[in-house]
Every structure is written in structure tokens, then in C-alpha cells.
mmCIF file of C-alpha atoms in Angstrom:
data_model
loop_
_atom_site.group_PDB
_atom_site.id
_atom_site.type_symbol
_atom_site.label_atom_id
_atom_site.label_comp_id
_atom_site.label_asym_id
_atom_site.label_seq_id
_atom_site.Cartn_x
_atom_site.Cartn_y
_atom_site.Cartn_z
ATOM 1 C CA UNK D 1 0.000 0.000 0.000
ATOM 2 C CA UNK D 2 2.855 2.316 0.878
ATOM 3 C CA UNK D 3 4.568 1.449 -2.393
ATOM 4 C CA UNK D 4 1.386 2.291 -4.291
ATOM 5 C CA UNK D 5 1.071 5.645 -2.522
ATOM 6 C CA UNK D 6 4.716 6.358 -3.346
ATOM 7 C CA UNK D 7 4.086 5.633 -7.034
ATOM 8 C CA UNK D 8 1.058 7.922 -7.097
ATOM 9 C CA UNK D 9 2.970 10.748 -5.392
ATOM 10 C CA UNK D 10 5.931 10.272 -7.740
ATOM 11 C CA UNK D 11 3.638 10.274 -10.769
ATOM 12 C CA UNK D 12 1.934 13.469 -9.522
ATOM 13 C CA UNK D 13 5.291 15.157 -9.119
ATOM 14 C CA UNK D 14 6.239 14.184 -12.676
ATOM 15 C CA UNK D 15 2.953 15.597 -14.022
ATOM 16 C CA UNK D 16 3.505 18.822 -12.056
ATOM 17 C CA UNK D 17 7.048 19.184 -13.377
ATOM 18 C CA UNK D 18 5.869 18.608 -16.946
ATOM 19 C CA UNK D 19 3.087 21.165 -16.524
ATOM 20 C CA UNK D 20 5.471 23.733 -15.071
ATOM 21 C CA UNK D 21 7.960 23.093 -17.861
ATOM 22 C CA UNK D 22 5.260 23.502 -20.526
ATOM 23 C CA UNK D 23 4.052 26.728 -18.912
ATOM 24 C CA UNK D 24 7.609 28.026 -18.704
ATOM 25 C CA UNK D 25 8.233 27.213 -22.370
ATOM 26 C CA UNK D 26 4.946 28.809 -23.409
ATOM 27 C CA UNK D 27 5.695 31.890 -21.318
ATOM 28 C CA UNK D 28 9.192 32.063 -22.740
ATOM 29 C CA UNK D 29 7.732 31.933 -26.260
ATOM 30 C CA UNK D 30 5.332 34.816 -25.524
ATOM 31 C CA UNK D 31 8.087 36.871 -23.898
ATOM 32 C CA UNK D 32 10.313 36.303 -26.928
ATOM 33 C CA UNK D 33 7.563 37.460 -29.300
ATOM 34 C CA UNK D 34 6.900 40.526 -27.149
ATOM 35 C CA UNK D 35 10.628 41.294 -27.097
ATOM 36 C CA UNK D 36 10.824 41.012 -30.897
ATOM 37 C CA UNK D 37 7.841 43.340 -31.336
ATOM 38 C CA UNK D 38 9.361 45.860 -28.932
ATOM 39 C CA UNK D 39 12.684 45.759 -30.799
ATOM 40 C CA UNK D 40 10.843 46.274 -34.089
ATOM 41 C CA UNK D 41 8.980 49.276 -32.668
ATOM 42 C CA UNK D 42 12.249 50.771 -31.437
ATOM 43 C CA UNK D 43 13.876 50.294 -34.861
ATOM 44 C CA UNK D 44 10.906 51.911 -36.619
ATOM 45 C CA UNK D 45 10.935 54.820 -34.177
ATOM 46 C CA UNK D 46 14.649 55.304 -34.787
ATOM 47 C CA UNK D 47 14.222 55.243 -38.568
ATOM 48 C CA UNK D 48 11.374 57.771 -38.419
ATOM 49 C CA UNK D 49 13.407 60.032 -36.149
ATOM 50 C CA UNK D 50 16.419 59.906 -38.484
ATOM 51 C CA UNK D 51 14.178 60.589 -41.492
ATOM 52 C CA UNK D 52 12.783 63.741 -39.892
ATOM 53 C CA UNK D 53 16.284 64.797 -38.899
ATOM 54 C CA UNK D 54 17.316 64.475 -42.553
ATOM 55 C CA UNK D 55 14.280 66.506 -43.669
ATOM 56 C CA UNK D 56 14.869 69.364 -41.236
ATOM 57 C CA UNK D 57 17.996 70.749 -42.999
ATOM 58 C CA UNK D 58 16.264 70.396 -46.366
ATOM 59 C CA UNK D 59 13.209 72.340 -45.172
ATOM 60 C CA UNK D 60 15.430 74.972 -43.606
ATOM 61 C CA UNK D 61 17.404 75.296 -46.842
ATOM 62 C CA UNK D 62 14.185 75.581 -48.874
ATOM 63 C CA UNK D 63 12.981 78.440 -46.667
ATOM 64 C CA UNK D 64 16.349 80.157 -47.045
ATOM 65 C CA UNK D 65 16.135 79.820 -50.828
ATOM 66 C CA UNK D 66 12.616 81.281 -50.847
ATOM 67 C CA UNK D 67 13.749 84.222 -48.716
ATOM 68 C CA UNK D 68 16.727 84.748 -51.027
ATOM 69 C CA UNK D 69 14.456 84.691 -54.080
ATOM 70 C CA UNK D 70 12.125 87.254 -52.478
ATOM 71 C CA UNK D 71 15.085 89.470 -51.628
ATOM 72 C CA UNK D 72 16.406 89.302 -55.193
ATOM 73 C CA UNK D 73 12.949 90.024 -56.616
ATOM 74 C CA UNK D 74 12.590 93.023 -54.304
ATOM 75 C CA UNK D 75 15.976 94.345 -55.435
ATOM 76 C CA UNK D 76 14.911 93.929 -59.064
ATOM 77 C CA UNK D 77 11.808 96.028 -58.419
ATOM 78 C CA UNK D 78 13.745 98.682 -56.492
ATOM 79 C CA UNK D 79 16.518 98.938 -59.073
ATOM 80 C CA UNK D 80 14.319 98.794 -62.132
ATOM 81 C CA UNK D 81 16.286 100.653 -64.792
ATOM 82 C CA UNK D 82 19.620 100.263 -62.995
ATOM 83 C CA UNK D 83 20.118 96.878 -64.641
ATOM 84 C CA UNK D 84 19.346 96.046 -68.232
ATOM 85 C CA UNK D 85 16.061 94.331 -69.188
ATOM 86 C CA UNK D 86 18.019 91.374 -70.547
ATOM 87 C CA UNK D 87 19.747 90.876 -67.208
ATOM 88 C CA UNK D 88 16.416 91.115 -65.402
ATOM 89 C CA UNK D 89 14.835 88.505 -67.669
ATOM 90 C CA UNK D 90 17.861 86.233 -67.328
ATOM 91 C CA UNK D 91 17.821 86.460 -63.525
ATOM 92 C CA UNK D 92 14.089 85.788 -63.332
ATOM 93 C CA UNK D 93 14.449 82.811 -65.659
ATOM 94 C CA UNK D 94 17.071 81.322 -63.331
ATOM 95 C CA UNK D 95 14.693 81.740 -60.389
ATOM 96 C CA UNK D 96 11.873 80.113 -62.326
ATOM 97 C CA UNK D 97 14.114 77.182 -63.229
ATOM 98 C CA UNK D 98 14.599 76.638 -59.508
ATOM 99 C CA UNK D 99 10.824 76.563 -59.122
ATOM 100 C CA UNK D 100 10.946 79.772 -57.078
ATOM 101 C CA UNK D 101 9.422 83.114 -57.892
ATOM 102 C CA UNK D 102 8.009 86.046 -55.966
ATOM 103 C CA UNK D 103 4.272 85.264 -55.940
ATOM 104 C CA UNK D 104 1.629 87.939 -55.583
ATOM 105 C CA UNK D 105 0.413 88.434 -52.012
ATOM 106 C CA UNK D 106 -1.838 90.952 -50.298
ATOM 107 C CA UNK D 107 1.298 92.564 -48.867
ATOM 108 C CA UNK D 108 2.265 93.649 -52.398
ATOM 109 C CA UNK D 109 -0.927 95.714 -52.663
ATOM 110 C CA UNK D 110 -1.056 96.989 -49.070
ATOM 111 C CA UNK D 111 -4.295 95.121 -48.457
ATOM 112 C CA UNK D 112 -6.121 96.503 -51.523
ATOM 113 C CA UNK D 113 -8.354 93.542 -52.475
ATOM 114 C CA UNK D 114 -9.176 94.768 -55.992
ATOM 115 C CA UNK D 115 -5.524 95.283 -56.910
ATOM 116 C CA UNK D 116 -4.577 91.967 -55.329
ATOM 117 C CA UNK D 117 -7.169 90.021 -57.329
ATOM 118 C CA UNK D 118 -6.129 91.776 -60.544
ATOM 119 C CA UNK D 119 -2.453 90.964 -60.024
ATOM 120 C CA UNK D 120 -3.347 87.420 -58.993
ATOM 121 C CA UNK D 121 -5.411 86.936 -62.163
ATOM 122 C CA UNK D 122 -2.464 88.035 -64.307
ATOM 123 C CA UNK D 123 -0.071 85.768 -62.428
ATOM 124 C CA UNK D 124 -2.400 82.761 -62.712
ATOM 125 C CA UNK D 125 -2.885 83.332 -66.439
ATOM 126 C CA UNK D 126 0.868 83.549 -67.038
ATOM 127 C CA UNK D 127 1.721 80.498 -64.949
ATOM 128 C CA UNK D 128 -1.143 78.282 -66.133
ATOM 129 C CA UNK D 129 -1.060 79.086 -69.851
ATOM 130 C CA UNK D 130 1.595 76.498 -70.739
ATOM 131 C CA UNK D 131 0.181 73.654 -68.583
ATOM 132 C CA UNK D 132 -3.287 74.240 -70.033
ATOM 133 C CA UNK D 133 -1.899 74.231 -73.571
ATOM 134 C CA UNK D 134 -0.106 70.957 -72.839
ATOM 135 C CA UNK D 135 -3.384 69.518 -71.511
ATOM 136 C CA UNK D 136 -5.143 70.121 -74.829
ATOM 137 C CA UNK D 137 -6.248 73.710 -74.324
ATOM 138 C CA UNK D 138 -8.531 73.257 -71.323
ATOM 139 C CA UNK D 139 -8.165 72.195 -67.699
ATOM 140 C CA UNK D 140 -10.614 71.777 -64.841
ATOM 141 C CA UNK D 141 -10.467 74.524 -62.258
ATOM 142 C CA UNK D 142 -9.571 71.920 -59.618
ATOM 143 C CA UNK D 143 -6.436 70.819 -61.464
ATOM 144 C CA UNK D 144 -5.557 74.436 -62.215
ATOM 145 C CA UNK D 145 -5.833 75.290 -58.515
ATOM 146 C CA UNK D 146 -3.406 72.498 -57.658
ATOM 147 C CA UNK D 147 -0.962 73.653 -60.357
ATOM 148 C CA UNK D 148 -0.904 77.292 -59.248
ATOM 149 C CA UNK D 149 -0.393 76.441 -55.584
ATOM 150 C CA UNK D 150 2.362 73.996 -56.490
ATOM 151 C CA UNK D 151 4.098 76.758 -58.431
ATOM 152 C CA UNK D 152 3.702 79.278 -55.594
ATOM 153 C CA UNK D 153 5.406 77.056 -53.031
ATOM 154 C CA UNK D 154 4.754 78.277 -49.485
ATOM 155 C CA UNK D 155 2.510 81.234 -50.425
ATOM 156 C CA UNK D 156 -0.694 79.312 -51.064
ATOM 157 C CA UNK D 157 -3.899 81.033 -52.156
ATOM 158 C CA UNK D 158 -7.423 80.236 -51.033
ATOM 159 C CA UNK D 159 -10.017 78.667 -53.354
ATOM 160 C CA UNK D 160 -12.160 81.817 -53.121
ATOM 161 C CA UNK D 161 -9.301 84.099 -54.183
ATOM 162 C CA UNK D 162 -8.430 81.774 -57.057
ATOM 163 C CA UNK D 163 -12.048 81.617 -58.260
ATOM 164 C CA UNK D 164 -12.348 85.397 -58.076
ATOM 165 C CA UNK D 165 -9.112 85.818 -60.029
ATOM 166 C CA UNK D 166 -10.259 83.351 -62.704
ATOM 167 C CA UNK D 167 -13.582 85.182 -63.033
ATOM 168 C CA UNK D 168 -11.657 88.363 -63.842
ATOM 169 C CA UNK D 169 -9.424 86.879 -66.552
ATOM 170 C CA UNK D 170 -11.772 87.425 -69.493
ATOM 171 C CA UNK D 171 -12.456 91.027 -68.457
ATOM 172 C CA UNK D 172 -8.706 91.694 -68.361
ATOM 173 C CA UNK D 173 -8.348 90.083 -71.825
ATOM 174 C CA UNK D 174 -5.769 87.602 -70.579
ATOM 175 C CA UNK D 175 -4.666 84.560 -72.641
ATOM 176 C CA UNK D 176 -6.605 82.285 -70.258
ATOM 177 C CA UNK D 177 -10.276 82.530 -69.294
ATOM 178 C CA UNK D 178 -12.812 80.596 -67.247
ATOM 179 C CA UNK D 179 -15.731 78.773 -68.887
ATOM 180 C CA UNK D 180 -18.675 77.024 -67.245
ATOM 181 C CA UNK D 181 -20.217 73.943 -68.848
ATOM 182 C CA UNK D 182 -23.931 73.289 -68.664
ATOM 183 C CA UNK D 183 -23.373 70.724 -65.904
ATOM 184 C CA UNK D 184 -21.785 73.436 -63.784
ATOM 185 C CA UNK D 185 -18.207 72.229 -64.262
ATOM 186 C CA UNK D 186 -15.731 75.118 -64.393
ATOM 187 C CA UNK D 187 -12.706 74.921 -66.682
ATOM 188 C CA UNK D 188 -9.916 77.217 -67.766
ATOM 189 C CA UNK D 189 -9.265 77.477 -71.506
ATOM 190 C CA UNK D 190 -6.623 79.285 -73.513
ATOM 191 C CA UNK D 191 -7.458 81.891 -76.126
ATOM 192 C CA UNK D 192 -6.311 79.439 -78.843
ATOM 193 C CA UNK D 193 -8.667 76.707 -77.675
ATOM 194 C CA UNK D 194 -11.057 75.593 -80.413
ATOM 195 C CA UNK D 195 -13.945 73.511 -79.099
ATOM 196 C CA UNK D 196 -15.075 72.610 -82.624
ATOM 197 C CA UNK D 197 -11.631 71.245 -83.446
ATOM 198 C CA UNK D 198 -11.673 69.114 -80.306
ATOM 199 C CA UNK D 199 -15.192 67.892 -81.056
ATOM 200 C CA UNK D 200 -14.103 66.855 -84.550
ATOM 201 C CA UNK D 201 -11.153 64.965 -83.077
ATOM 202 C CA UNK D 202 -13.521 63.128 -80.723
ATOM 203 C CA UNK D 203 -15.884 62.288 -83.590
ATOM 204 C CA UNK D 204 -13.005 61.025 -85.735
ATOM 205 C CA UNK D 205 -11.769 58.823 -82.893
ATOM 206 C CA UNK D 206 -15.233 57.342 -82.351
ATOM 207 C CA UNK D 207 -15.638 56.753 -86.085
ATOM 208 C CA UNK D 208 -12.286 54.958 -86.182
ATOM 209 C CA UNK D 209 -13.114 52.811 -83.146
ATOM 210 C CA UNK D 210 -16.713 52.168 -84.238
ATOM 211 C CA UNK D 211 -17.929 53.099 -80.759
ATOM 212 C CA UNK D 212 -16.381 54.279 -77.520
ATOM 213 C CA UNK D 213 -17.178 55.332 -73.991
ATOM 214 C CA UNK D 214 -15.798 58.273 -72.047
ATOM 215 C CA UNK D 215 -13.084 56.233 -70.321
ATOM 216 C CA UNK D 216 -11.733 54.840 -73.602
ATOM 217 C CA UNK D 217 -11.690 58.282 -75.230
ATOM 218 C CA UNK D 218 -9.998 59.767 -72.179
ATOM 219 C CA UNK D 219 -7.226 57.175 -72.424
ATOM 220 C CA UNK D 220 -6.817 57.614 -76.187
ATOM 221 C CA UNK D 221 -6.904 61.425 -76.244
ATOM 222 C CA UNK D 222 -5.301 62.155 -72.851
ATOM 223 C CA UNK D 223 -8.233 64.327 -71.748
ATOM 224 C CA UNK D 224 -9.954 64.001 -68.340
ATOM 225 C CA UNK D 225 -13.092 61.844 -68.347
ATOM 226 C CA UNK D 226 -15.175 64.714 -66.984
ATOM 227 C CA UNK D 227 -14.305 66.967 -69.920
ATOM 228 C CA UNK D 228 -14.694 64.190 -72.484
ATOM 229 C CA UNK D 229 -18.183 63.458 -71.158
ATOM 230 C CA UNK D 230 -19.158 67.118 -71.519
ATOM 231 C CA UNK D 231 -18.076 67.179 -75.164
ATOM 232 C CA UNK D 232 -19.860 63.877 -75.863
ATOM 233 C CA UNK D 233 -23.125 65.262 -74.508
ATOM 234 C CA UNK D 234 -22.721 68.414 -76.605
ATOM 235 C CA UNK D 235 -22.095 66.311 -79.722
ATOM 236 C CA UNK D 236 -25.145 64.213 -78.881
ATOM 237 C CA UNK D 237 -27.294 67.342 -78.585
ATOM 238 C CA UNK D 238 -26.074 68.429 -82.012
ATOM 239 C CA UNK D 239 -27.183 65.093 -83.422
ATOM 240 C CA UNK D 240 -23.677 63.944 -84.255
ATOM 241 C CA UNK D 241 -23.665 60.977 -81.860
ATOM 242 C CA UNK D 242 -26.080 58.325 -80.639
ATOM 243 C CA UNK D 243 -25.893 56.692 -77.234
ATOM 244 C CA UNK D 244 -26.295 53.067 -76.221
ATOM 245 C CA UNK D 245 -26.837 52.416 -72.519
ATOM 246 C CA UNK D 246 -26.060 48.818 -71.574
ATOM 247 C CA UNK D 247 -25.009 46.910 -68.484
ATOM 248 C CA UNK D 248 -21.427 47.445 -69.687
ATOM 249 C CA UNK D 249 -21.820 51.219 -69.528
ATOM 250 C CA UNK D 250 -22.669 54.170 -71.759
ATOM 251 C CA UNK D 251 -21.280 53.954 -75.290
ATOM 252 C CA UNK D 252 -21.494 56.495 -78.097
ATOM 253 C CA UNK D 253 -21.781 55.726 -81.817
ATOM 254 C CA UNK D 254 -21.635 57.979 -84.875
ATOM 255 C CA UNK D 255 -25.129 59.093 -85.904
ATOM 256 C CA UNK D 256 -25.415 57.462 -89.337
ATOM 257 C CA UNK D 257 -28.824 58.994 -89.929
ATOM 258 C CA UNK D 258 -27.416 62.490 -89.500
ATOM 259 C CA UNK D 259 -24.194 62.008 -91.476
ATOM 260 C CA UNK D 260 -25.820 59.998 -94.288
ATOM 261 C CA UNK D 261 -28.731 62.414 -94.437
ATOM 262 C CA UNK D 262 -26.431 65.418 -94.753
ATOM 263 C CA UNK D 263 -24.389 63.639 -97.436
ATOM 264 C CA UNK D 264 -27.498 62.651 -99.441
ATOM 265 C CA UNK D 265 -28.983 66.126 -99.077
ATOM 266 C CA UNK D 266 -25.743 67.717 -100.316
ATOM 267 C CA UNK D 267 -25.607 65.346 -103.311
ATOM 268 C CA UNK D 268 -29.252 66.072 -104.130
ATOM 269 C CA UNK D 269 -28.677 69.829 -104.047
ATOM 270 C CA UNK D 270 -25.613 69.516 -106.269
ATOM 271 C CA UNK D 271 -27.516 67.425 -108.829
ATOM 272 C CA UNK D 272 -30.301 69.996 -108.933
#
């Protein structure tokens, strides 16, 4: 009986030791995982800290360059006539190549809102003319707003000031003006923009493809979908296109009735 009790006690001790060992191993595994996660967090924190330390001198240098550009621009204005026009143009071109210029601010006009908006309209027209031309002659006001603020650097302008400046462009007879489509979409167009020429290009593309939707035309012609859709609806109103609404989307086809009818009518008139 004593031997049996001894066996039971010995077996219990073995089970207890095994349980404690398993718990210790499991705990050690959890502690190891926690330690690895903590080390990873410390490494990430160190990398982020070093990244911001690297950015700080760059940001400081950028501010110094902007201040230097403003100082040079102020000297150009103060010494207008003391240096030749060619030297002035050359210096300003170097500043523009650096992506830095002296943007119009309310401080330039001593708080005069009317003068500020007028100067801002001229600046926006000059800066945006080339990007709009490269975009096909028209650009949404949202994209134009991003472009002008990117060019101005730290001296950002508000959406209201930009809209007011764009509204004044046509009155000032600038090379860029604002146009509103029937859907309410606002775009900026250059004075060389020809909507009829663009419409003909869209019609030719659709005729070549057989049919197309706005996304396909946008990809082929490198024009935003929103603007393509506006021109498609205008062409549809003129009877030049027919629509086909399917589960695959909205597709436009050349209006054969219109084109064939015009052709037959022209031939009939010539024969008479």
C-alpha cells in the first residue's frame, strides 16, 4: 500500500514538473515574441526620427532659398532701370528654373483687395497658360488650382481668391479665361482653344473605333473623363452621336442617320 502511494505521489510530481515546464516554455515563447515586437517598434521609431532629422535641414534650406528669391525680386523692383532688361529677364528665368518666384500676395498691394485680385489673375494666367496648352487647351479649375499652388510654393492662395481671379481673366483680356459647362463644371481654356476642333477629333476617334465610352476616349486622347463626357453630350445634342446604354456602360456611336442624311442632301442639291 505504501509502495502504491509512493508511485502515485511520484507520478503526480512528474505531471507537475511537466506542466510547469510547458508553462515556462509557453511563457518564454510569448516573452520572446513581445521582445521582438518591442525591438521592431524601437527600430521603426529610430528610422522615423532619423528621417525627420534628414528633412529638417532640407526644409530649412528651402525656406532660405525662398527668402533669397524674395530678396532678389525686391531688389529687381527697387533697381528697375539700374540693370538692363536682358539681365532682369535672365535672372528671373534662373529663379523660375529653380521653381521659385516672388508670388503675388496681399502685402504687395497693401491690403487693396481689388488690386490683389487683378495681379493674382495676371499671375495665374501667365503660370497656367503652358500647362493648359499641354493639356489640350482646357483644364478643370480643380487641377488648375493644384498647379498654381504647387508653383507658388509656401505662399498658397485660397479657393475663393483663385475663383475670383479666374472670373476676372476674361475682363482683363488675358490669354486664359474661365468657362462654365452646362453641368456646372468650371474649366480654364486658352485663347487658342477651339472647341469645334476638339469635337471633330472626338468624332473622328469614335468613327475609327466604331464606338467608344468616355473612359476609352480619355485614355486615347489624354483628356480628363469629366471633360470628355461634356463634349460627348454636346455632340449628342447636335445630333452627331447616338448613345447606347447597356449593363457594360454608356457607349457612343456615330449618328449614321445624320451624317448619311447630310451627305445625301448635299448630293441632291448639287444634282439639282
